[in-house]
Short mmCIF file of C-alpha atoms in Angstrom, two decimals:
data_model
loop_
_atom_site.label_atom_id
_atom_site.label_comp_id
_atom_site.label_asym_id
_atom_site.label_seq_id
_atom_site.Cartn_x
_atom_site.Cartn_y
_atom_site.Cartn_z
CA UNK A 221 0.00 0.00 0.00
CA UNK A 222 1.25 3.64 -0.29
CA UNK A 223 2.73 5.19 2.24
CA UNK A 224 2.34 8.56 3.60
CA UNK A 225 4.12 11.22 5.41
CA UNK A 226 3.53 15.24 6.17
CA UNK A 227 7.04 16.23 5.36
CA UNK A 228 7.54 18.05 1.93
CA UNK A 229 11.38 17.50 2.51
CA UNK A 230 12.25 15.41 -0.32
CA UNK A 231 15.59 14.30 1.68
CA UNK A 232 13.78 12.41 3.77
CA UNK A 233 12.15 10.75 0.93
CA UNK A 234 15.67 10.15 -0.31
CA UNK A 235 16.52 8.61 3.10
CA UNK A 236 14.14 6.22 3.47
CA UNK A 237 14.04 4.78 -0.05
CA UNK A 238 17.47 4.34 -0.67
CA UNK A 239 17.27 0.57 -1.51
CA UNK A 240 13.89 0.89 -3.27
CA UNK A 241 14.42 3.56 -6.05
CA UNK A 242 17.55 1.88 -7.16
CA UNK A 243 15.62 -0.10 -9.26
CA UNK A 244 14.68 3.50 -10.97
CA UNK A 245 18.23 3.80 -11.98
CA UNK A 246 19.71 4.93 -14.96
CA UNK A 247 23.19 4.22 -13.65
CA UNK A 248 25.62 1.79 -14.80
CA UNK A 249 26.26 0.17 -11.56
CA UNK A 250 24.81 0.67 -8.22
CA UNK A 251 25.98 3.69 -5.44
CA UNK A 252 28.00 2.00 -3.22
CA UNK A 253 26.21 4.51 -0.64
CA UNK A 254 23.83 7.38 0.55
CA UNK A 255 25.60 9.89 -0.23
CA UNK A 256 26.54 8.37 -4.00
CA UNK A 257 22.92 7.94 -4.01
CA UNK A 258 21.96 11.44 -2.84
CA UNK A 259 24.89 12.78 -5.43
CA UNK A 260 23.19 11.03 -8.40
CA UNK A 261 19.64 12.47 -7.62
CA UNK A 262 21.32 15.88 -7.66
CA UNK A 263 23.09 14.67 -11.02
CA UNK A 264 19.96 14.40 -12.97
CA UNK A 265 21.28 10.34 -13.38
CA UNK A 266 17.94 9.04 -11.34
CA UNK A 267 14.65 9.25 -12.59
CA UNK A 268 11.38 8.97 -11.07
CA UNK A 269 7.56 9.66 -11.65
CA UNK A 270 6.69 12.44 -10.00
CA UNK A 271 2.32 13.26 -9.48
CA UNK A 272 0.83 16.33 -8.69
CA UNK A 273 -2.61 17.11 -7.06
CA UNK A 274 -3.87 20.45 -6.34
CA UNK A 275 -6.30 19.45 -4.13
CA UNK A 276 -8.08 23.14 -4.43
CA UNK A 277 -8.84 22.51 -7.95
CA UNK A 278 -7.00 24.62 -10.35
CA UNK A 279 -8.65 27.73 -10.42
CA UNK A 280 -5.68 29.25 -9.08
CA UNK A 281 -1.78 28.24 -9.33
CA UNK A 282 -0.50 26.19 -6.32
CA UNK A 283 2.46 28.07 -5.99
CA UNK A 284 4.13 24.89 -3.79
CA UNK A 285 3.44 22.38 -6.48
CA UNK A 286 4.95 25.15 -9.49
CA UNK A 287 8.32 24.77 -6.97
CA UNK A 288 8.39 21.17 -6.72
CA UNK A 289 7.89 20.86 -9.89
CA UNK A 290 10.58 22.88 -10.81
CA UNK A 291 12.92 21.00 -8.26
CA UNK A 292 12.19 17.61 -9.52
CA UNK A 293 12.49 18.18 -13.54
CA UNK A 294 15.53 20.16 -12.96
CA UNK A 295 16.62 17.04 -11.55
CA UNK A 296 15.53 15.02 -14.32
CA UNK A 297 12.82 13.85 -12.85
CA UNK A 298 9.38 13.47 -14.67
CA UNK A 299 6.59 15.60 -13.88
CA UNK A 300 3.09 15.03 -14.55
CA UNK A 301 -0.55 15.77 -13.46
CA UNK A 302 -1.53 12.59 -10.96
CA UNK A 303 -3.51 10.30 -12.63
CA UNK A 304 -4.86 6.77 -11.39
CA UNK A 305 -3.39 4.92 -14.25
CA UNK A 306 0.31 3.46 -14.20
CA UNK A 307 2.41 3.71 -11.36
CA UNK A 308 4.10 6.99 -9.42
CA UNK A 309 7.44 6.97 -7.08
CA UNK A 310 6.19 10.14 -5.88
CA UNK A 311 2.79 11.71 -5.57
CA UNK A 312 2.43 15.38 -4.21
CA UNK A 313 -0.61 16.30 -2.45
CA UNK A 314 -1.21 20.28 -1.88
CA UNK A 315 -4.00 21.89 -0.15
CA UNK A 316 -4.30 25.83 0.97
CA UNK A 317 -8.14 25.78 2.02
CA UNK A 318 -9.59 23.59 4.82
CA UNK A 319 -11.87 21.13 4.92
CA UNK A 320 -14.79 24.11 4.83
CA UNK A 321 -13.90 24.97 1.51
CA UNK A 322 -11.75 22.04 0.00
CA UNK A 323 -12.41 18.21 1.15
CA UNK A 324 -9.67 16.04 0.05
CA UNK A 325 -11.66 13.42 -1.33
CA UNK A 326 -8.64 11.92 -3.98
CA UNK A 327 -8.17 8.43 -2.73
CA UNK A 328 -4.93 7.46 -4.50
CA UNK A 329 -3.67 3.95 -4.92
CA UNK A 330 -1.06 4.15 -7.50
CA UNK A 331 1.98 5.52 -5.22
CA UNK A 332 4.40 4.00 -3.58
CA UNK A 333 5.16 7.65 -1.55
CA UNK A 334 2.71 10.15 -1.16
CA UNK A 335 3.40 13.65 0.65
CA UNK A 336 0.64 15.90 1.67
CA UNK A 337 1.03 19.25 2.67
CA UNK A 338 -0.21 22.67 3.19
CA UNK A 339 -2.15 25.30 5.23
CA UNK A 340 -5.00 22.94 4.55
CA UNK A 341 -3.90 19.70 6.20
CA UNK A 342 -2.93 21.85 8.93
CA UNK A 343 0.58 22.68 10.47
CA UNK A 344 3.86 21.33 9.21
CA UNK A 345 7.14 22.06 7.56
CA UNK A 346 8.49 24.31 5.45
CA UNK A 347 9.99 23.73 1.69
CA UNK A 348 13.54 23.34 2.45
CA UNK A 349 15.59 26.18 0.90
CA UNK A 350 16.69 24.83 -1.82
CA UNK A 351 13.11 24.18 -3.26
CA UNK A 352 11.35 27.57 -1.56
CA UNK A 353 13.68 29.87 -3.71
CA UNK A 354 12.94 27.43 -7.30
CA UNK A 355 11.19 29.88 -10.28
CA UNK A 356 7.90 28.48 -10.32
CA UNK A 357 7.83 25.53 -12.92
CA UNK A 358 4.30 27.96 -14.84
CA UNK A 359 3.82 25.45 -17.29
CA UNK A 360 1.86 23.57 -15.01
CA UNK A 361 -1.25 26.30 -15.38
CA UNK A 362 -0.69 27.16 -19.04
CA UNK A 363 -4.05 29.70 -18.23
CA UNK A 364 -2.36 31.74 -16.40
CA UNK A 365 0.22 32.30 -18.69
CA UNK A 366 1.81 35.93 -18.90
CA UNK A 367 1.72 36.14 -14.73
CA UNK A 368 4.30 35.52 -12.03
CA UNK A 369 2.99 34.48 -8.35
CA UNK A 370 5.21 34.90 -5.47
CA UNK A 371 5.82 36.50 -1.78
CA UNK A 372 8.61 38.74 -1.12
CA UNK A 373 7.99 38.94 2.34
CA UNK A 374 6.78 36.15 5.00
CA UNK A 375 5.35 37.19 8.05
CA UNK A 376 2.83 39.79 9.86
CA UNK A 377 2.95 41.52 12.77
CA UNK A 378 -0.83 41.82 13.71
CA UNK A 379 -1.61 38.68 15.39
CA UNK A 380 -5.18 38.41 13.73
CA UNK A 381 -6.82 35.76 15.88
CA UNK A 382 -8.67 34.50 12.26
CA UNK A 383 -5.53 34.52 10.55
CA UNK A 384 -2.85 31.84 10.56
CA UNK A 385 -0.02 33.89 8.93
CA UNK A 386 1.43 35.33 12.17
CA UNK A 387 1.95 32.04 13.90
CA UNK A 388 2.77 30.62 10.92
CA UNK A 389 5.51 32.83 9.30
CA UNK A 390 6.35 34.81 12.02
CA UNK A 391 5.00 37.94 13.92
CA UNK A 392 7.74 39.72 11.66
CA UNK A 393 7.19 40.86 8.39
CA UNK A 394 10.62 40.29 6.65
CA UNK A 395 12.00 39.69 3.26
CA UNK A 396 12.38 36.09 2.21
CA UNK A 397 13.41 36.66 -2.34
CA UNK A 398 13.82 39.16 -4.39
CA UNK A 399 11.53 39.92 -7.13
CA UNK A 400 13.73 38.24 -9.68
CA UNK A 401 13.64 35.01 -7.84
CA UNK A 402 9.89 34.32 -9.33
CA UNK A 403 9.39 37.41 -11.92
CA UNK A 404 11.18 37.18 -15.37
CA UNK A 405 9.61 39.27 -17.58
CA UNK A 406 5.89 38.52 -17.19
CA UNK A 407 3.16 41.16 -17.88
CA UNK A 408 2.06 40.70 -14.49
CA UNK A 409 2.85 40.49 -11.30
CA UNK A 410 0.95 38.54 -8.56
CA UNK A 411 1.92 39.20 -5.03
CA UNK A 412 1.05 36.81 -2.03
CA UNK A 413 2.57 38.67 0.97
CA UNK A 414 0.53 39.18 4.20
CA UNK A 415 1.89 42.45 4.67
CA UNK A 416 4.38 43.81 2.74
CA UNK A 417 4.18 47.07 3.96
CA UNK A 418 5.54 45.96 7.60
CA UNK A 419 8.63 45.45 6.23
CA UNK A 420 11.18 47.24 7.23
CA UNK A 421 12.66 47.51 3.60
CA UNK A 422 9.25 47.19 1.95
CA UNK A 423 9.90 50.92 0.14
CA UNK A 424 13.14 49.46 -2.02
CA UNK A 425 10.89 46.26 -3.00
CA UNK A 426 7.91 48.68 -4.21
CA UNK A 427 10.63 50.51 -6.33
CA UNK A 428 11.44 47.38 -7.82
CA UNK A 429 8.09 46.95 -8.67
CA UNK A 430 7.82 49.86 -10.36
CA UNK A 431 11.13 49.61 -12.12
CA UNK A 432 9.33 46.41 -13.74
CA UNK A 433 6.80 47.84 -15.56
CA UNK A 434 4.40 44.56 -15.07
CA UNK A 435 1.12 45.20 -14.05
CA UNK A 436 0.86 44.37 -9.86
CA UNK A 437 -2.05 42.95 -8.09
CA UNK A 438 -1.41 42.64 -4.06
CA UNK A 439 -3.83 39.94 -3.80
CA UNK A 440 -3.39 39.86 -0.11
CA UNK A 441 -4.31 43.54 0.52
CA UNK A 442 -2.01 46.25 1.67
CA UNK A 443 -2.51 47.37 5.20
CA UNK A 444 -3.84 50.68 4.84
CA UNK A 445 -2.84 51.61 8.37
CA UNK A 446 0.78 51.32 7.26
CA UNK A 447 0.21 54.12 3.98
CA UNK A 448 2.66 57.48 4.24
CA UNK A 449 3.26 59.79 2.05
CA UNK A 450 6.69 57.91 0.83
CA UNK A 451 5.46 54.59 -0.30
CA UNK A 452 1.98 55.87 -1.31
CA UNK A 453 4.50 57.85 -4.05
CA UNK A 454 5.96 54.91 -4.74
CA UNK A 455 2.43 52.83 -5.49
CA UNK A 456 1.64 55.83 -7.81
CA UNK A 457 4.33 54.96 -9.79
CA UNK A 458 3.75 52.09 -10.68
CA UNK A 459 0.89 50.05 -12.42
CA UNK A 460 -1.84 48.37 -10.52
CA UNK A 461 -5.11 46.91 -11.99
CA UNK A 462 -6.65 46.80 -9.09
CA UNK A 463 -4.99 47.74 -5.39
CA UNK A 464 -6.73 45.93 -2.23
CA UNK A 465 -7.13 46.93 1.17
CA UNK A 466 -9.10 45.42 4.24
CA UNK A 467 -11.57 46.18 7.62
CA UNK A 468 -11.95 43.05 9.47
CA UNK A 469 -12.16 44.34 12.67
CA UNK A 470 -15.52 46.31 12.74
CA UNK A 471 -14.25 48.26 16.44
CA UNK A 472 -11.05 49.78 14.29
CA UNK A 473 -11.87 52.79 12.82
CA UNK A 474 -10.54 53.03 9.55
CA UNK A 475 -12.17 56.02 7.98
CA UNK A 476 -9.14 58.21 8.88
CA UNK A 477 -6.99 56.00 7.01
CA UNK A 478 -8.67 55.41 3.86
CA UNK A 479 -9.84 58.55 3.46
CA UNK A 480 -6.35 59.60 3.69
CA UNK A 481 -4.58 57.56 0.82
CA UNK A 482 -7.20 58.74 -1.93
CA UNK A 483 -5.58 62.05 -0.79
CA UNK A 484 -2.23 60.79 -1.66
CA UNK A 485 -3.03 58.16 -4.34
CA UNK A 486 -3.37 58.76 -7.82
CA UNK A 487 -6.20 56.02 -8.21
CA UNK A 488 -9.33 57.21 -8.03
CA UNK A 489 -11.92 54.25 -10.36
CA UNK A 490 -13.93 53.02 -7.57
CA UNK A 491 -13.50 49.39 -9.41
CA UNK A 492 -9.69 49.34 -8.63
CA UNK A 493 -9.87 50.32 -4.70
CA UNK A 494 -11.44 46.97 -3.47
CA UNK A 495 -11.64 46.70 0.09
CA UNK A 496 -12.24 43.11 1.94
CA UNK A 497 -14.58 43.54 4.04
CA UNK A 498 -14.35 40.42 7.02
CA UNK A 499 -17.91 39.37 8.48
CA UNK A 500 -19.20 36.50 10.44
CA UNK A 501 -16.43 36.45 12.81
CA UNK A 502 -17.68 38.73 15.93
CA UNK A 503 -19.34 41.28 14.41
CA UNK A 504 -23.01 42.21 14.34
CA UNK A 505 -25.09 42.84 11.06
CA UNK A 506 -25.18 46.50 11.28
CA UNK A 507 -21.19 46.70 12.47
CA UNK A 508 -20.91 44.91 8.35
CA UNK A 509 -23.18 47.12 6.98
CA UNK A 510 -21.90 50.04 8.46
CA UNK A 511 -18.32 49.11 7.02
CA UNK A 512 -19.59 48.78 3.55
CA UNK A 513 -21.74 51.44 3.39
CA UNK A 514 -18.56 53.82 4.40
CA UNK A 515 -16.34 52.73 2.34
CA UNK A 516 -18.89 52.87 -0.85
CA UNK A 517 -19.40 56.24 0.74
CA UNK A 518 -15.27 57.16 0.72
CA UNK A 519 -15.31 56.13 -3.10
CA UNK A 520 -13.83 52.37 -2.29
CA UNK A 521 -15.53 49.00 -3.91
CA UNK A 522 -16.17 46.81 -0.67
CA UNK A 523 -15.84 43.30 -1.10
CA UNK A 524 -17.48 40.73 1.76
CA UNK A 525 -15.47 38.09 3.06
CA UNK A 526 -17.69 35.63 4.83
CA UNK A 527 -15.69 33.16 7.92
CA UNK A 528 -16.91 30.00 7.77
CA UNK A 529 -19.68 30.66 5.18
CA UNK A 530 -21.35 27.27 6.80
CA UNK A 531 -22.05 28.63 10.08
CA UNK A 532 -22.90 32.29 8.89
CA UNK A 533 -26.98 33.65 9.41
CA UNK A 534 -29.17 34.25 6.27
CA UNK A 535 -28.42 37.89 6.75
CA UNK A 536 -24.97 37.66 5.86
CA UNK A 537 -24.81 35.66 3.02
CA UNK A 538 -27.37 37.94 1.47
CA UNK A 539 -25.14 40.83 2.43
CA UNK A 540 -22.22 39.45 0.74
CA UNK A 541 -24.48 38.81 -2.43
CA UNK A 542 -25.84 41.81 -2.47
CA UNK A 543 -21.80 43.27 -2.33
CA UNK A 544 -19.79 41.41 -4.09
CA UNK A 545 -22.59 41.08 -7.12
CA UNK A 546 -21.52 44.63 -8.78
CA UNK A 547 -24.48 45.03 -10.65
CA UNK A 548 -26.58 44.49 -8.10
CA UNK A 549 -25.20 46.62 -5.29
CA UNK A 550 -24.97 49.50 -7.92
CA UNK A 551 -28.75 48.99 -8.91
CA UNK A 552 -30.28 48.78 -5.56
CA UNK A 553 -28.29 51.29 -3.53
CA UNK A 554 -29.59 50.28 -0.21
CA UNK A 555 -29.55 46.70 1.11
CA UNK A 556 -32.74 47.07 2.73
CA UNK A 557 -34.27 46.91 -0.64
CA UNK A 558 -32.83 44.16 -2.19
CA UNK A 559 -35.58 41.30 -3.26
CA UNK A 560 -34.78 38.37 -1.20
CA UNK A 561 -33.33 40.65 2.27
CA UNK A 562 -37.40 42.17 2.09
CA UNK A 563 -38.37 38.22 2.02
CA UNK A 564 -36.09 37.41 4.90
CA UNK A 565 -37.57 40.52 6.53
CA UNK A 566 -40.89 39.87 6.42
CA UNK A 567 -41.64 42.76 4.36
CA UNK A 568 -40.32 45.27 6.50
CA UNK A 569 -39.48 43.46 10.04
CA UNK A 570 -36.11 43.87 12.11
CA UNK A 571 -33.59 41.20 10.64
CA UNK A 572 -32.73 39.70 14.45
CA UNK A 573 -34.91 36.57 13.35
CA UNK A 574 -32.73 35.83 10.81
#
């Protein structure tokens, strides 16, 4: 039967099937030990099947399995897409969501090794080095060609109780690769840091940005609390499709803040200041509402992120309908009137049934 194991470090892999991958040899005669063994791998002179599974689907790049992949084909190893027919040395399971939003329902059979890791099988090791700083192998998502994905910085110094990143990566936000490392050329650029702004040398890494010319989308958000003068002059520089921002915590005041950066910011579309807007996670109805409706009011394009969507009232999955479904929440201006919220309401009732 397969085995199984948490670790993504492929040394241990090495170490424990010493004897067994031999027979995957393309040498003329047998390492007379480990380390000949270990050298060979390195060498390109031992080849293996490598499998793949993005257990999120592949709506969006797994940027662990682009690195592996890398890794194992610039050792000559092949690469593939798991599939249950023929037989893998290796198979590669990665997961970022939980099982909430992504059950790992792939029952494989055809592996003699199988490694599963990610935020979404919970905690565990990191890519040793010398995968972590790999280019991305992007040929495994040939739709998202044109695009590099990466993080030049790890860490976060907020200590979100919802969010893992601080415990995670360190209540530090510090630079782990330069923009180089991932980024050759593409028309756009991808970033997957926490909060890149915390970082102590986060103004030379937005002027590298800017240098490049690629088109940047902080995916993460930037921590608006963190915006001066100097880097905001630095964002205007370059260009960015869309530029996110977020208000989880509904007893911050962030009015201040954002109302200060479309002072300094030379953005001013509503559809490319998208704020995340976190509900369902301590705050009331009206403390979400009241968050939206201020930053439509500011000139911002809220965007409702719902915490365990499962477990969230009627109310606020409506609410993040109503938001996130542009042509709707520019139609009906006020939430009170959308269709299925006067439903819910009874025609007019206070929402504390729902």
């Amino acid at each position: 039967s397969a085995g199984s194991t948490n670790s993504a470090d492929f040394g241990k892999i090495v170490n424990a099937n010493f004897i067994f991958l031999l027979r995957f040899s393309r040498l003329p005669s047998l390492p007379s030990s480990l380390e000949d063994f270990k050298q060979a791998l390195r060498e390109g002179n031992i080849s293996m099947r490598i499998g793949l599974v993005d257990v999120d689907s592949r709506n969006w790049p797994n940027l662990c399995l682009m690195k592996l992949s890398a890794y194992h084909k610039a050792h000559g190893n092949r690469v593939e897409w798991w599939k249950p027919e023929g037989c893998y040395d290796l198979v590669y399971k990665s997961r970022v969501f939980t099982d909430t939003y992504s059950k790992d329902s792939i029952y494989i059979a055809n592996a003699d090794k199988i490694i599963r890791g990610g935020t979404g099988y919970g905690p565990g090791p990191d890519l040793p080095d010398e995968i972590e700083h790999q280019r991305p192998d992007y040929s495994l998502y040939p739709q998202f060609s044109g695009t590099a994905y990466g993080f030049l910085t790890r860490g976060c110094p907020r200590q979100c109780s919802f969010c893992i990143v601080s415990g995670k990566e360190g209540r530090q936000s510090r630079q782990v690769a330069e923009l180089s490392e991932f980024w050759n050329g593409q028309r756009e650029i991808k970033l997957l840091d926490a909060n890149l702004l915390a970082c102590p040398e986060h103004e030379r890494m937005l002027r590298q940005l800017a240098e490049s010319r690629a088109c940047i989308d902080f995916t993460q958000g930037l921590d608006i609390r963190l915006i001066t003068p100097d880097n905001t002059a630095l964002l205007n520089r370059m260009r960015i499709k869309t530029i996110h921002f977020a208000w989880d915590n509904p007893c911050t005041d962030l009015t201040g803040p954002f109302r200060r950066f479309l002072e300094l910011s030379n953005i001013h579309d509503v559809r490319r200041l998208k704020v995340y807007v976190l509900t369902n996670y301590g705050s009331t109805h009206e403390e979400d509402l009241y968050r939206v409706e201020t930053l439509r009011g500011l000139g911002y394009d809220p965007y409702v992120m719902v915490y365990d969507r499962p477990s969230a009232p009627p109310i606020t999955r409506h609410l993040q309908r109503w938001v996130n479904n542009k042509r709707i929440f520019y139609s009906v201006p006020h939430f009170a009137d959308y269709e299925p919220v006067k439903k819910l309401a009874g025609g007019g009732t206070a929402f504390a049934s729902a």
